[in-house]
PDB file of C-alpha atoms in Angstrom:
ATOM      1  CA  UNK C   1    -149.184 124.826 -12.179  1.00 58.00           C
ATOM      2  CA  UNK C   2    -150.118 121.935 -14.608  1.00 57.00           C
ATOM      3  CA  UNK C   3    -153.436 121.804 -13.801  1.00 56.00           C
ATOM      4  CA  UNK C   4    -153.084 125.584 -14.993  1.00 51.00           C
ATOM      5  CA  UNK C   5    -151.514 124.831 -18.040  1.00 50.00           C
ATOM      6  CA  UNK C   6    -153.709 122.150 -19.308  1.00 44.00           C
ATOM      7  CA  UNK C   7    -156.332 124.892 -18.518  1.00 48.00           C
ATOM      8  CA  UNK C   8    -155.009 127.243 -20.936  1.00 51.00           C
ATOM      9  CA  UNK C   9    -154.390 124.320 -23.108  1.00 49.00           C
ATOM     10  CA  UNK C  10    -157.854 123.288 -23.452  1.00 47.00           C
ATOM     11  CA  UNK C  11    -159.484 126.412 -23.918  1.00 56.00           C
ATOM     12  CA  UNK C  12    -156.930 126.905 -26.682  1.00 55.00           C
ATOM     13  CA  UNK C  13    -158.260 123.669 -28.587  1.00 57.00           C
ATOM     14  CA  UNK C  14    -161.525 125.090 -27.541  1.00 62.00           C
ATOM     15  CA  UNK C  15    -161.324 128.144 -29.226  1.00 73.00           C
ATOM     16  CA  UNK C  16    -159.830 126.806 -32.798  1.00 92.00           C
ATOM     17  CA  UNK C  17    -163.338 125.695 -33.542  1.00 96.00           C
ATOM     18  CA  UNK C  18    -164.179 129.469 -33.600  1.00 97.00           C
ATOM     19  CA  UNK C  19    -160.544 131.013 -34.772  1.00 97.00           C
ATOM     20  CA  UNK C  20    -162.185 133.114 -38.277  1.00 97.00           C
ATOM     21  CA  UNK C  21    -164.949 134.229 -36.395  1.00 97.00           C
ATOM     22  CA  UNK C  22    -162.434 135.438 -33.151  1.00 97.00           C
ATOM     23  CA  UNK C  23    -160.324 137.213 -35.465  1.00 97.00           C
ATOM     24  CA  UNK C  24    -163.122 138.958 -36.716  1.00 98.00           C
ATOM     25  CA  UNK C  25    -162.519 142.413 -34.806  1.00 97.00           C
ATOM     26  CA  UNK C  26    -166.324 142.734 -33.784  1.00 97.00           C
ATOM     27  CA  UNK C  27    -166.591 138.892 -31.856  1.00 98.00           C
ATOM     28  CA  UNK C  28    -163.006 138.871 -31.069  1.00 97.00           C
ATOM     29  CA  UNK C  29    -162.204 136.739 -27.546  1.00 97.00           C
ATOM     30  CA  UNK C  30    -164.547 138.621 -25.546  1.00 97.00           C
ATOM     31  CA  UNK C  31    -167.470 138.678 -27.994  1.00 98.00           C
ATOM     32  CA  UNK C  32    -167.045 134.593 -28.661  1.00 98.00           C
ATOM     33  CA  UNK C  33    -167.379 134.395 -24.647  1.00 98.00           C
ATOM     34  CA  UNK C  34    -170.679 136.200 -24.329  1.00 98.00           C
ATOM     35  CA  UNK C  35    -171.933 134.633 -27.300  1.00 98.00           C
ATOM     36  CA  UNK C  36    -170.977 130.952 -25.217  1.00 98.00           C
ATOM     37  CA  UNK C  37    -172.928 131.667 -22.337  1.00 98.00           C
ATOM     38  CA  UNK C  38    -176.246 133.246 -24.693  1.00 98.00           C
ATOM     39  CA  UNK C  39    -178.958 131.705 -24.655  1.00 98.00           C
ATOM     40  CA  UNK C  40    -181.599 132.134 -27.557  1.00 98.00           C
ATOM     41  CA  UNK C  41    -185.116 131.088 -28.195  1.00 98.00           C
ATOM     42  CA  UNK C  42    -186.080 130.358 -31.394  1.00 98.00           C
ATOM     43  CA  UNK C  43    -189.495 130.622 -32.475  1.00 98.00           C
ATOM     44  CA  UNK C  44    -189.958 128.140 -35.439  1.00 97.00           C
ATOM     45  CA  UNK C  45    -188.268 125.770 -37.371  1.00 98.00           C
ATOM     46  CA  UNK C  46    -189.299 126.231 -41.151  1.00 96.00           C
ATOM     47  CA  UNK C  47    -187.270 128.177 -43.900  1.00 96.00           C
ATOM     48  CA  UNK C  48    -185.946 130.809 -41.355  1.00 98.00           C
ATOM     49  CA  UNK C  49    -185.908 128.741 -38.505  1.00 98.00           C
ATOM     50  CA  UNK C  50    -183.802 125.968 -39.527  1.00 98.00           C
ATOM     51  CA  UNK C  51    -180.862 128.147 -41.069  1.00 98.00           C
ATOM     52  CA  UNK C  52    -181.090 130.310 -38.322  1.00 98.00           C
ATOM     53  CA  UNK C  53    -180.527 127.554 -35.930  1.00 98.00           C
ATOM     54  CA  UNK C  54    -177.695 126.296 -38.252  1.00 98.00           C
ATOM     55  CA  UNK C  55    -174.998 129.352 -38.194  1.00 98.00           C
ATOM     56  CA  UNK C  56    -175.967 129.782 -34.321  1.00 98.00           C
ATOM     57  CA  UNK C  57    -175.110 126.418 -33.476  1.00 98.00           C
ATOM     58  CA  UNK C  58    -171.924 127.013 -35.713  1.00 98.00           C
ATOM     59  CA  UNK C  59    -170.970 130.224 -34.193  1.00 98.00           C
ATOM     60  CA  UNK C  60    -170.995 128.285 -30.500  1.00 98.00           C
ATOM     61  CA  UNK C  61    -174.123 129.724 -29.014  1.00 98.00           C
ATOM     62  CA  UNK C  62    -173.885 127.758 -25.810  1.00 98.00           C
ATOM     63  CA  UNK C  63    -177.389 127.445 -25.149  1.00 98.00           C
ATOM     64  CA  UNK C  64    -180.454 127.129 -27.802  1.00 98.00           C
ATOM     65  CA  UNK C  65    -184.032 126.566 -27.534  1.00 98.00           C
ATOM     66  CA  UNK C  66    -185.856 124.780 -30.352  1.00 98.00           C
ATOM     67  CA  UNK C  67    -189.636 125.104 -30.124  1.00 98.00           C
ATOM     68  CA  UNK C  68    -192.124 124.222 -33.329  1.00 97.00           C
ATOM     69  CA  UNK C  69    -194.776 122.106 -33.692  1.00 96.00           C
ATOM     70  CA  UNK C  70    -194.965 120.473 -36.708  1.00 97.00           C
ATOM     71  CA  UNK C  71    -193.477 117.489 -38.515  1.00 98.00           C
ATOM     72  CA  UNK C  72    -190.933 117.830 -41.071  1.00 98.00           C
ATOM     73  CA  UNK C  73    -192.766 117.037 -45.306  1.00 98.00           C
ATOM     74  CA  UNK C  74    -191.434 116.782 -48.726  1.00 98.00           C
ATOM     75  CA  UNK C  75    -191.785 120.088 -49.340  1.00 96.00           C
ATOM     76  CA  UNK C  76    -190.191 121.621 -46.290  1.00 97.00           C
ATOM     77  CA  UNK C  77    -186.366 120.447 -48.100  1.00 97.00           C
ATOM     78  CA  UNK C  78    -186.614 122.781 -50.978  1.00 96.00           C
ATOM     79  CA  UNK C  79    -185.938 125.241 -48.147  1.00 96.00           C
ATOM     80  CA  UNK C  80    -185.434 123.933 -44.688  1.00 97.00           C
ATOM     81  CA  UNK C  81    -181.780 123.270 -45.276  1.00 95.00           C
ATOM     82  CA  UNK C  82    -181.671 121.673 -41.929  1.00 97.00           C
ATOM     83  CA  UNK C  83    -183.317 118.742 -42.770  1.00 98.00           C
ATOM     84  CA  UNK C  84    -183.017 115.707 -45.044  1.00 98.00           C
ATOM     85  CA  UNK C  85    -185.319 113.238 -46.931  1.00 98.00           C
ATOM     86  CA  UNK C  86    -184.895 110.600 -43.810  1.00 98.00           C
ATOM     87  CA  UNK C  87    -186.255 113.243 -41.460  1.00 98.00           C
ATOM     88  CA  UNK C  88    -189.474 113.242 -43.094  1.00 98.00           C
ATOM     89  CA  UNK C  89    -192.448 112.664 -40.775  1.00 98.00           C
ATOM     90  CA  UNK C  90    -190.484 113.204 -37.865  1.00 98.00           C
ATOM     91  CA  UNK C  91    -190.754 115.877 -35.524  1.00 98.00           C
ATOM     92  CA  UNK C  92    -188.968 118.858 -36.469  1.00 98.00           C
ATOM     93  CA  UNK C  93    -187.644 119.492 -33.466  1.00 98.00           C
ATOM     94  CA  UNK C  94    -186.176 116.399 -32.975  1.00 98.00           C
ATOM     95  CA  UNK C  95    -184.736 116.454 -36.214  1.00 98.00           C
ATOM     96  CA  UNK C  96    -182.989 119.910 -36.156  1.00 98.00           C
ATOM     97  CA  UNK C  97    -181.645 118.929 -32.781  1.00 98.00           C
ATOM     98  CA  UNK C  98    -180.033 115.264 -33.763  1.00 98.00           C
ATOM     99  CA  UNK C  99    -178.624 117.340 -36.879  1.00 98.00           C
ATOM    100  CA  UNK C 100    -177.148 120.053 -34.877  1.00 98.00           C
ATOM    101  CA  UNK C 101    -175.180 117.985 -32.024  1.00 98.00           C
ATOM    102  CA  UNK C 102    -173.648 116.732 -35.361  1.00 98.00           C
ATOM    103  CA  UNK C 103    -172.225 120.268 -35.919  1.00 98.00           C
ATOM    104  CA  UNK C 104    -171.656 121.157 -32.482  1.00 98.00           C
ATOM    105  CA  UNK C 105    -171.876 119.181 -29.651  1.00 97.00           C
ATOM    106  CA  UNK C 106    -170.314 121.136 -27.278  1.00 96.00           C
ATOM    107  CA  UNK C 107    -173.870 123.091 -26.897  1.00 98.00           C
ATOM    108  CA  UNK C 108    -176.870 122.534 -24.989  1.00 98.00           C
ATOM    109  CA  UNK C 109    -179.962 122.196 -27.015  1.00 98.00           C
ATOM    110  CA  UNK C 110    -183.852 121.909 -25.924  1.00 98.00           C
ATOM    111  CA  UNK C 111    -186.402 120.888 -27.730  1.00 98.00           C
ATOM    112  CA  UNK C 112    -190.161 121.785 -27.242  1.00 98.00           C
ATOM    113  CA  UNK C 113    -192.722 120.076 -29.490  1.00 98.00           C
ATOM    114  CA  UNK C 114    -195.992 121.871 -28.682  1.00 95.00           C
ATOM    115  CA  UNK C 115    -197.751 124.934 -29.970  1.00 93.00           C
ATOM    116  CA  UNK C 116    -197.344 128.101 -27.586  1.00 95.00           C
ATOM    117  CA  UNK C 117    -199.848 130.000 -26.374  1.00 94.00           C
ATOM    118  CA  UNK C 118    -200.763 132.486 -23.800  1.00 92.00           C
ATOM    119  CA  UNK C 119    -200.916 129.975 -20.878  1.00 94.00           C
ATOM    120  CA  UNK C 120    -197.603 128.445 -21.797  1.00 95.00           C
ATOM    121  CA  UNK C 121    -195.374 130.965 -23.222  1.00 96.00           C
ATOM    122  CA  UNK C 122    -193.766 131.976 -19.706  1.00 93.00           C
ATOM    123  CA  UNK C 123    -192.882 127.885 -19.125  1.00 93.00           C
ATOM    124  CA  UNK C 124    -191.121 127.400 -22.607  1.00 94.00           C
ATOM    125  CA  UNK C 125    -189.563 130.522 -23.714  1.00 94.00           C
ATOM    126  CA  UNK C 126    -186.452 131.377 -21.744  1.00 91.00           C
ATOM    127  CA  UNK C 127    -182.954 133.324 -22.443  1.00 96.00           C
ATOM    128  CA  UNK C 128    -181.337 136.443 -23.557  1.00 98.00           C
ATOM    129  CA  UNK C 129    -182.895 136.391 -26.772  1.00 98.00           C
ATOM    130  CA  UNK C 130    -185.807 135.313 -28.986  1.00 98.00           C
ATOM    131  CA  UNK C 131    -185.711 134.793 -32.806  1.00 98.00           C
ATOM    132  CA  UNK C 132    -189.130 135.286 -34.199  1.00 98.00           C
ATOM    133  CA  UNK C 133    -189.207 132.818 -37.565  1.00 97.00           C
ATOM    134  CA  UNK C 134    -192.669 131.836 -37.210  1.00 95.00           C
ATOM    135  CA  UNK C 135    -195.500 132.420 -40.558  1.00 88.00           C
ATOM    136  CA  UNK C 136    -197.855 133.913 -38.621  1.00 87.00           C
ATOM    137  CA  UNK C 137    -199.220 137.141 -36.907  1.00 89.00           C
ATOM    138  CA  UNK C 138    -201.077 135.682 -33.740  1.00 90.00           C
ATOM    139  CA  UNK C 139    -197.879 134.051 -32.570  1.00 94.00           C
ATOM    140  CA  UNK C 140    -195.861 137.203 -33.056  1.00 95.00           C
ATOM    141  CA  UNK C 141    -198.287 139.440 -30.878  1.00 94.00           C
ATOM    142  CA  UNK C 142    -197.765 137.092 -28.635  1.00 96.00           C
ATOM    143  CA  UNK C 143    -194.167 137.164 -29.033  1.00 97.00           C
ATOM    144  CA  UNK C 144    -194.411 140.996 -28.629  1.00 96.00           C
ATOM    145  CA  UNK C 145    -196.273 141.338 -24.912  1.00 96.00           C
ATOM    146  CA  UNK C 146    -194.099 138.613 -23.637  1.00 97.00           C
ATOM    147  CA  UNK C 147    -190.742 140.541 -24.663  1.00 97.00           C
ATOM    148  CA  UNK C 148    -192.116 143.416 -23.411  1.00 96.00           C
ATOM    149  CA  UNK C 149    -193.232 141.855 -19.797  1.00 96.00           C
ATOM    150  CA  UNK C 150    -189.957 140.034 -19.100  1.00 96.00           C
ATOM    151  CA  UNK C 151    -187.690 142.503 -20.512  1.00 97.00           C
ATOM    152  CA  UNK C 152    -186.436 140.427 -23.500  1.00 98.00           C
ATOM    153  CA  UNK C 153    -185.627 141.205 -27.016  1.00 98.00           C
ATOM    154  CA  UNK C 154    -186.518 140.057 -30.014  1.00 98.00           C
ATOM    155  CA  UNK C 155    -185.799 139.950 -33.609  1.00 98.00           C
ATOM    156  CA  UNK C 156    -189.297 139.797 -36.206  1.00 98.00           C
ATOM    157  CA  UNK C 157    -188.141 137.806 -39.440  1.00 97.00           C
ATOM    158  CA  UNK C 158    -190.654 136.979 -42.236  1.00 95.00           C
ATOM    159  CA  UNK C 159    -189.832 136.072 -46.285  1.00 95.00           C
ATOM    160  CA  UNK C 160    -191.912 135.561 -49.105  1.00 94.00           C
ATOM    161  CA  UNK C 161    -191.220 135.062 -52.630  1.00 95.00           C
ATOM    162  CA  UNK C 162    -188.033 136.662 -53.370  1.00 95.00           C
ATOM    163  CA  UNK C 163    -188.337 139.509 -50.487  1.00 95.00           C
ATOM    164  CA  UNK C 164    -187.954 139.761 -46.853  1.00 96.00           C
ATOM    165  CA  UNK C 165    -188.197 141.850 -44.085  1.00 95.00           C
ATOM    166  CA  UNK C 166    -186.286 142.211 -40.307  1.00 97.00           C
ATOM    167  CA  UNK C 167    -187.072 144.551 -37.450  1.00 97.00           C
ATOM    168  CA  UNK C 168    -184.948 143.953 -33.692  1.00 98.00           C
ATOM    169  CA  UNK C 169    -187.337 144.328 -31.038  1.00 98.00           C
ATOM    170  CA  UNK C 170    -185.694 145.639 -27.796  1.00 97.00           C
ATOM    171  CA  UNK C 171    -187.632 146.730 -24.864  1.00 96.00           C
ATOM    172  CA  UNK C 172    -187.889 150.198 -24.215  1.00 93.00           C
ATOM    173  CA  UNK C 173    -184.938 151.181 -26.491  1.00 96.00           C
ATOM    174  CA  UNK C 174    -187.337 150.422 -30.156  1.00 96.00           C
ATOM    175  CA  UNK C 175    -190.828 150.830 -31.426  1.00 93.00           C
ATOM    176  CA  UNK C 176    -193.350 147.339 -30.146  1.00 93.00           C
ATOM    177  CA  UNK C 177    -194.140 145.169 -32.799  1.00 94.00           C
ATOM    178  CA  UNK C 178    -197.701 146.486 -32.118  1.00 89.00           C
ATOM    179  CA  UNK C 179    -196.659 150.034 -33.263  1.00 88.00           C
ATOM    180  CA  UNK C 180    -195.839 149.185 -36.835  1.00 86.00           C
ATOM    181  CA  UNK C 181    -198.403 146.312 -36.867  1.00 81.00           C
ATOM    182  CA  UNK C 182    -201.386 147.741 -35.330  1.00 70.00           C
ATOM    183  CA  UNK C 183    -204.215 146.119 -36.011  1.00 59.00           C
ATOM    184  CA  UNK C 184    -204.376 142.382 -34.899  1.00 52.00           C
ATOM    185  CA  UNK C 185    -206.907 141.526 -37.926  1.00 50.00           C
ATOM    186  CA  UNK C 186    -204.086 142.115 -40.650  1.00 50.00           C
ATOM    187  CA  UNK C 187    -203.392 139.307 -42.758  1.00 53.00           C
ATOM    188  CA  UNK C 188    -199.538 138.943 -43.934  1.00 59.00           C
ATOM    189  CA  UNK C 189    -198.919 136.701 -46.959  1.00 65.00           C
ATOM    190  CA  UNK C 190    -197.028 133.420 -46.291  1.00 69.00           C
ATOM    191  CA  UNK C 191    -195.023 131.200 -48.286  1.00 73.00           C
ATOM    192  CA  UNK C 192    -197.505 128.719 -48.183  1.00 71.00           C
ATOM    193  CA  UNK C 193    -200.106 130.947 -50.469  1.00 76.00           C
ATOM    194  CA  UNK C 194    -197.499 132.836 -51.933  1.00 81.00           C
ATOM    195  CA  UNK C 195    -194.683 130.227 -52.613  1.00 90.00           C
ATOM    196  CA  UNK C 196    -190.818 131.168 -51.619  1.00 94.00           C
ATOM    197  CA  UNK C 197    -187.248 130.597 -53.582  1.00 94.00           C
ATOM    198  CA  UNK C 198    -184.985 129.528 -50.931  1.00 95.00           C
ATOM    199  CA  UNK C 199    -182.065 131.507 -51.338  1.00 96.00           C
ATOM    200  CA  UNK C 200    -184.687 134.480 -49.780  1.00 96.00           C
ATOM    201  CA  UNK C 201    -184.848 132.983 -46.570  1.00 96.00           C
ATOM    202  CA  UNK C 202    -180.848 132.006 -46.448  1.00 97.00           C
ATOM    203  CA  UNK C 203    -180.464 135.852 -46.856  1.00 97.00           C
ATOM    204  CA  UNK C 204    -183.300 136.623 -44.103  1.00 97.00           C
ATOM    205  CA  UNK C 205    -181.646 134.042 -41.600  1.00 98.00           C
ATOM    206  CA  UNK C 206    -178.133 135.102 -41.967  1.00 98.00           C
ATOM    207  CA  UNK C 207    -179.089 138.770 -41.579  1.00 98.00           C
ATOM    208  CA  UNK C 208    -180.973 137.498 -37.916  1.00 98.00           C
ATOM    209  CA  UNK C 209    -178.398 135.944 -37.008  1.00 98.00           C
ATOM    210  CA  UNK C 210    -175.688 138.786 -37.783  1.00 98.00           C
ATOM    211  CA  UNK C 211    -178.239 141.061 -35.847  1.00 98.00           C
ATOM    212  CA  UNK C 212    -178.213 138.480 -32.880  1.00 98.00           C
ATOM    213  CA  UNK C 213    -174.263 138.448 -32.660  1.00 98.00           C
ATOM    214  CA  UNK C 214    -174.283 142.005 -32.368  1.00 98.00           C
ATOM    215  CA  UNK C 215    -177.300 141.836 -29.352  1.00 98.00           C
ATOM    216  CA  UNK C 216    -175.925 139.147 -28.349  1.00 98.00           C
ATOM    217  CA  UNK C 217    -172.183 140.837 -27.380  1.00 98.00           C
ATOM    218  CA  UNK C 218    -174.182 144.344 -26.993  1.00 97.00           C
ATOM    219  CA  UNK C 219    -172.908 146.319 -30.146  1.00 98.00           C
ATOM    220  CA  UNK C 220    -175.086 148.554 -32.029  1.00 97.00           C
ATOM    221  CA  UNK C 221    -177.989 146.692 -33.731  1.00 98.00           C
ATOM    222  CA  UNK C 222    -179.787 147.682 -36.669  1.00 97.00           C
ATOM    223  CA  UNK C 223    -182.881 150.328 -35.845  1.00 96.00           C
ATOM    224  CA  UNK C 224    -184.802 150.824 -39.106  1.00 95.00           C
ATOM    225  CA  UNK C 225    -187.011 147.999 -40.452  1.00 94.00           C
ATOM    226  CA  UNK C 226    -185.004 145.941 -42.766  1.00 96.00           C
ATOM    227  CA  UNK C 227    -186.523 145.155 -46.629  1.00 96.00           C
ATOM    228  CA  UNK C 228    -185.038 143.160 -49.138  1.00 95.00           C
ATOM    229  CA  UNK C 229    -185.626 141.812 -52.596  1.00 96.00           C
ATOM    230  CA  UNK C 230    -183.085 139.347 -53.674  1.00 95.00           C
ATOM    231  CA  UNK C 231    -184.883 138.744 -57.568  1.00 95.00           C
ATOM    232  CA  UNK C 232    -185.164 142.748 -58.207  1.00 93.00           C
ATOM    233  CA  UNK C 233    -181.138 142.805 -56.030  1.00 90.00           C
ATOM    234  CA  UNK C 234    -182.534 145.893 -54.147  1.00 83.00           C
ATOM    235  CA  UNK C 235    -183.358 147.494 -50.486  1.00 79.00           C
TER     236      UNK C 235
END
């Protein structure tokens, strides 16, 4: 009976972390549960990456997998709100993860610091779901066979400038990646030739992640390719 009790107890402390987003009527107790034992792959740790990472770690994602391969630069903090002058020239894998067991460290957290590639993709990418916030096309084609193979879905993000764009990938329930993108030779802009405010990519990343909650605790998820321009305020 006390063991019981201090049960109850516990997951009651537990749970006040989370309280807002349980009495939100779409996680509610149930939904907060599921999204505990998720686990969610995120391709990426730049503009998108990094505050995507953020409110999942804050919502209590129990499990997330960090995978990029670069180091974190000057110019990454005008946008990459994860990180912080003293991270520069490390890892930012290794930064994003010592910044989020700050925030939560009741999750588990992996880090992979490599690029991935055909051979390796099976080995690194694991979970229920895979957030796409990489710059480049290559990676997501890749991104879209493996999905397709193993049965897992995945959400495209990409921002430029003041716009951005969204599309939830699911296996046999939505249009590939390959049938709106087509040709492997096309050439997307990036923020590195193009340039990027940051508040685009907080909008991008927060609309992911709403889109992964709802996955995530299997409600209806957005079908239609999402488009946004923040400067013009306009779909």
């Amino acid at each position: 009976m006390i063991r019981v009790i201090f049960k109850n107890i516990f997951k009651l402390i537990n749970n006040m972390r989370y309280i807002k987003q349980i009495m939100f009527e779409k996680i509610g107790k149930a939904g907060q549960d599921l999204l505990k034992k998720s686990k969610v792959t995120i391709m990426g740790l730049g503009a998108l990456g990094t505050r995507s990472a953020e409110l999942l770690a804050r919502a209590g994602i129990g499990n997330l997998i960090l995978i990029d391969r670069d180091i974190v630069e000057l110019s990454n903090l005008q946008r990459q709100t994860l990180f912080k002058e003293s991270d520069i020239n490390k890892p930012k894998v290794l930064a994003a993860k010592a910044h989020l067991e700050e925030i939560n460290s009741e999750i588990k957290i992996t880090t992979i610091f490599k690029d991935i590639n055909y051979k390796n993709i099976e080995s690194n990418i694991k979970g229920d779901l895979i957030l796409d916030c990489t710059d480049n096309l290559e990676t997501r084609f890749l991104i879209n066979e493996f999905s397709i193979e193993k049965n897992i879905p995945w959400i495209f993000a990409s921002v430029i400038g003041s716009s951005g764009m969204l599309f939830n990938f699911i296996p046999s329930k939505t249009p590939c990646f390959k049938c709106i993108f087509s040709e492997p030779e096309i050439t997307l802009d990036t923020c590195d030739t193009e340039g990027i405010i940051n508040t685009t990519a907080s909008l991008i990343s927060s609309i992911q992640v709403t889109e992964a909650f709802k996955i995530l605790t299997k409600q209806p998820y957005v079908k239609e390719l999402i488009y946004f321009d923040l400067w013009k305020n306009k779909l």
